[in-house]
Amino acid sequence: RGGRHDDHMGNEIDEQPVVARRVLDALAPSIRDGALWNRLGLPPVEEIDRVAVLGCGTSLHAGRALAGVFARVGRIPTRALTASEAAHEVWEPRTLVVAMSQSGETADVLRALDGLPSGHGTVLALTNNTASSLARRADAVIDCLAGPEIGVAATKTFVAQVLTGACVALSGLSVSGRADAAVLDADLSALAATPDALSGALHAWRDRAADLAADLVTASGFLFLGRGAGLVYAAEGALKLKELSYRWAEHHAAGELKHGPLALVDAGTPVFVVDDGDPRLDVDIAEVEARGGRVIRVGERALRVGGLSLQLPRTGPSWGPLETVVPLQLFSRELALRLQRNVDKPRNLAKSVTVA
Ligand code: M6R
């Protein structure tokens, strides 16, 4: 299987730093001069009034991360749409529609595109299958370069979609005059650091995730919290957990805790917190701990100086703390293995969902 694990999913998780490197080697050199954007034949960013990103499941989460790039760097009104709910969407001209699907065969995505009126704008397909129905349907296609993904749970395609999308968006924005220069520069530096950040997360969490799964194997429900760009990763963590372990998992904006979900927290309730550096998370964590919840914080960047542990202030990239998906994937897989689930083929699910 080309890796150290007996299952595809474990190997595909491990592959993520290599996939990130492949995406950046292929695309990063043509970001700054807009060549990547132009090569795709996309209209100049000045001619785009809004962006709509479409997808399902993990691809929708990648789409939400990508939406953050258009919105934060370019200040372009951007929405991420659940493809199966897009039927009554009001489409406006000069919209860039980014359709995200690793398989390129997801019926909900194809059907959502059927609802687009003619002259609405341009459709860019972001897919791991450039010979797919989605690729044929779109005006422009970008390959997310993940390589074959066998596990039903999307892992390396998620990372590849986020990075490919970010490269494309930053390329168009770089030459547009609409980019916030400071955010753009910070994003370009963060892109280059991504493969190392992913491999650092793999090394830091491999054993820890296994220990944690052993500890939490009897937990019946899990909460995942995040704020801002971190929320997408909380959502992805909750999806991976339920898909693989068949345990209940919910994600919430941490600020919503006090509006309801806090009632779920009891002694020992596991609560994953995706830390994107927002200082308000400390208060959220204190609220959970005060009710006896067990907080597992991912994404913290602790720096040890002379025996003291300091939190580094973070101004994360506009797509959020991508490397935090690694511990969440690892934990879900470890828990599922302990529960004797088939991590490559969860019950009731298919790799490619061709019915709407
Ligand atoms: O092929 P797609 O990316 O369009 O698939 C979308 C979802 O069905 C998919 O991401 C699903 O949520 C995964 N199994 C999650 O791991």
Short mmCIF file of C-alpha atoms in Angstrom, two decimals, residues 89-217:
data_model
loop_
_atom_site.label_atom_id
_atom_site.label_comp_id
_atom_site.label_asym_id
_atom_site.label_seq_id
_atom_site.Cartn_x
_atom_site.Cartn_y
_atom_site.Cartn_z
CA GLU A 89 -29.83 30.56 -4.84
CA VAL A 90 -30.12 33.94 -6.52
CA TRP A 91 -27.25 34.07 -9.00
CA GLU A 92 -25.88 37.41 -10.10
CA PRO A 93 -23.79 38.26 -13.15
CA ARG A 94 -20.03 38.65 -12.73
CA THR A 95 -19.95 35.79 -10.22
CA LEU A 96 -17.00 33.43 -10.09
CA VAL A 97 -18.36 30.01 -9.11
CA VAL A 98 -15.75 27.65 -7.72
CA ALA A 99 -17.09 24.09 -7.72
CA MET A 100 -15.08 21.87 -5.38
CA SER A 101 -15.20 18.09 -5.66
CA GLN A 102 -12.35 15.64 -5.36
CA SER A 103 -14.19 13.03 -7.45
CA GLY A 104 -15.75 15.52 -9.81
CA GLU A 105 -18.77 13.22 -9.92
CA THR A 106 -20.80 14.40 -6.94
CA ALA A 107 -24.36 14.68 -8.19
CA ASP A 108 -25.31 17.48 -5.77
CA VAL A 109 -22.53 19.66 -7.17
CA LEU A 110 -23.41 18.91 -10.79
CA ARG A 111 -27.08 19.60 -10.10
CA ALA A 112 -26.27 22.91 -8.42
CA LEU A 113 -24.42 23.95 -11.55
CA ASP A 114 -27.45 23.01 -13.65
CA GLY A 115 -29.31 25.74 -11.77
CA LEU A 116 -26.98 28.48 -12.95
CA PRO A 117 -28.61 30.82 -15.45
CA SER A 118 -26.62 31.49 -18.61
CA GLY A 119 -24.46 34.58 -18.40
CA HIS A 120 -24.11 34.34 -14.61
CA GLY A 121 -20.30 34.29 -14.79
CA THR A 122 -17.53 31.74 -14.85
CA VAL A 123 -17.34 28.23 -13.34
CA LEU A 124 -13.97 27.02 -12.11
CA ALA A 125 -13.80 23.32 -11.19
CA LEU A 126 -11.32 22.41 -8.47
CA THR A 127 -11.03 18.64 -8.56
CA ASN A 128 -8.75 15.65 -8.18
CA ASN A 129 -10.16 14.19 -11.41
CA THR A 130 -9.67 16.33 -14.48
CA ALA A 131 -11.48 13.76 -16.64
CA SER A 132 -14.64 14.01 -14.53
CA SER A 133 -18.16 15.20 -15.34
CA LEU A 134 -17.47 18.34 -13.31
CA ALA A 135 -14.33 19.11 -15.28
CA ARG A 136 -16.25 18.76 -18.55
CA ARG A 137 -19.03 21.01 -17.28
CA ALA A 138 -16.78 23.88 -16.09
CA ASP A 139 -15.29 26.81 -17.98
CA ALA A 140 -11.91 26.24 -16.33
CA VAL A 141 -10.37 23.31 -14.44
CA ILE A 142 -7.61 23.08 -11.87
CA ASP A 143 -6.21 19.73 -10.75
CA CYS A 144 -5.65 19.65 -6.99
CA LEU A 145 -2.77 17.19 -7.52
CA ALA A 146 -3.52 14.98 -4.52
CA GLY A 147 -2.93 11.73 -6.45
CA PRO A 148 -5.28 8.76 -6.03
CA GLU A 149 -7.17 8.76 -2.73
CA ILE A 150 -8.67 5.37 -1.87
CA GLY A 151 -10.00 5.93 1.66
CA VAL A 152 -13.61 7.07 1.66
CA ALA A 153 -12.68 9.67 4.25
CA ALA A 154 -11.13 12.59 2.39
CA THR A 155 -7.79 13.58 3.90
CA LYS A 156 -5.04 14.47 1.46
CA THR A 157 -7.55 15.76 -1.07
CA PHE A 158 -8.75 18.25 1.56
CA VAL A 159 -5.26 19.63 2.09
CA ALA A 160 -4.65 19.66 -1.67
CA GLN A 161 -7.92 21.48 -2.36
CA VAL A 162 -7.25 24.17 0.23
CA LEU A 163 -3.73 24.80 -1.05
CA THR A 164 -4.58 24.64 -4.75
CA GLY A 165 -7.50 26.98 -4.22
CA ALA A 166 -5.37 29.38 -2.20
CA CYS A 167 -2.69 29.44 -4.92
CA VAL A 168 -5.26 30.21 -7.62
CA ALA A 169 -7.01 32.90 -5.58
CA LEU A 170 -3.75 34.56 -4.53
CA SER A 171 -2.58 34.53 -8.14
CA GLY A 172 -5.62 36.44 -9.37
CA LEU A 173 -5.57 38.80 -6.42
CA SER A 174 -1.82 39.50 -6.68
CA VAL A 175 -2.21 41.35 -9.97
CA SER A 176 -5.61 42.84 -9.28
CA GLY A 177 -4.95 45.91 -7.21
CA ARG A 178 -7.69 44.62 -4.91
CA ALA A 179 -5.44 42.70 -2.57
CA ASP A 180 -4.61 43.82 0.93
CA ALA A 181 -0.82 43.79 0.48
CA ALA A 182 0.03 42.87 4.08
CA VAL A 183 -2.42 39.97 4.16
CA LEU A 184 -1.23 38.82 0.74
CA ASP A 185 2.43 38.79 1.84
CA ALA A 186 1.59 36.96 5.05
CA ASP A 187 -0.39 34.39 3.06
CA LEU A 188 2.45 33.81 0.61
CA SER A 189 4.88 33.19 3.48
CA ALA A 190 2.38 30.88 5.17
CA LEU A 191 1.94 28.90 1.95
CA ALA A 192 5.65 28.21 1.75
CA ALA A 193 5.69 27.03 5.38
CA THR A 194 2.75 24.65 4.96
CA PRO A 195 4.56 21.37 4.16
CA ASP A 196 6.70 21.74 7.28
CA ALA A 197 3.71 22.72 9.39
CA LEU A 198 1.87 19.59 8.25
CA SER A 199 4.81 17.33 8.91
CA GLY A 200 5.38 18.98 12.30
CA ALA A 201 1.76 18.27 13.20
CA LEU A 202 2.14 14.64 12.10
CA HIS A 203 5.19 14.12 14.27
CA ALA A 204 3.77 15.96 17.25
CA TRP A 205 0.44 14.15 17.24
CA ARG A 206 0.97 10.60 16.01
CA ASP A 207 1.51 9.04 19.45
CA ARG A 208 -0.57 11.59 21.25
CA ALA A 209 -3.60 10.85 19.06
CA ALA A 210 -3.27 7.12 19.80
CA ASP A 211 -3.06 7.74 23.56
CA LEU A 212 -5.99 10.10 23.43
CA ALA A 213 -8.10 7.59 21.51
CA ALA A 214 -7.32 4.97 24.17
CA ASP A 215 -8.47 7.40 26.85
CA LEU A 216 -11.62 8.49 25.07
CA VAL A 217 -12.77 5.21 23.59
#
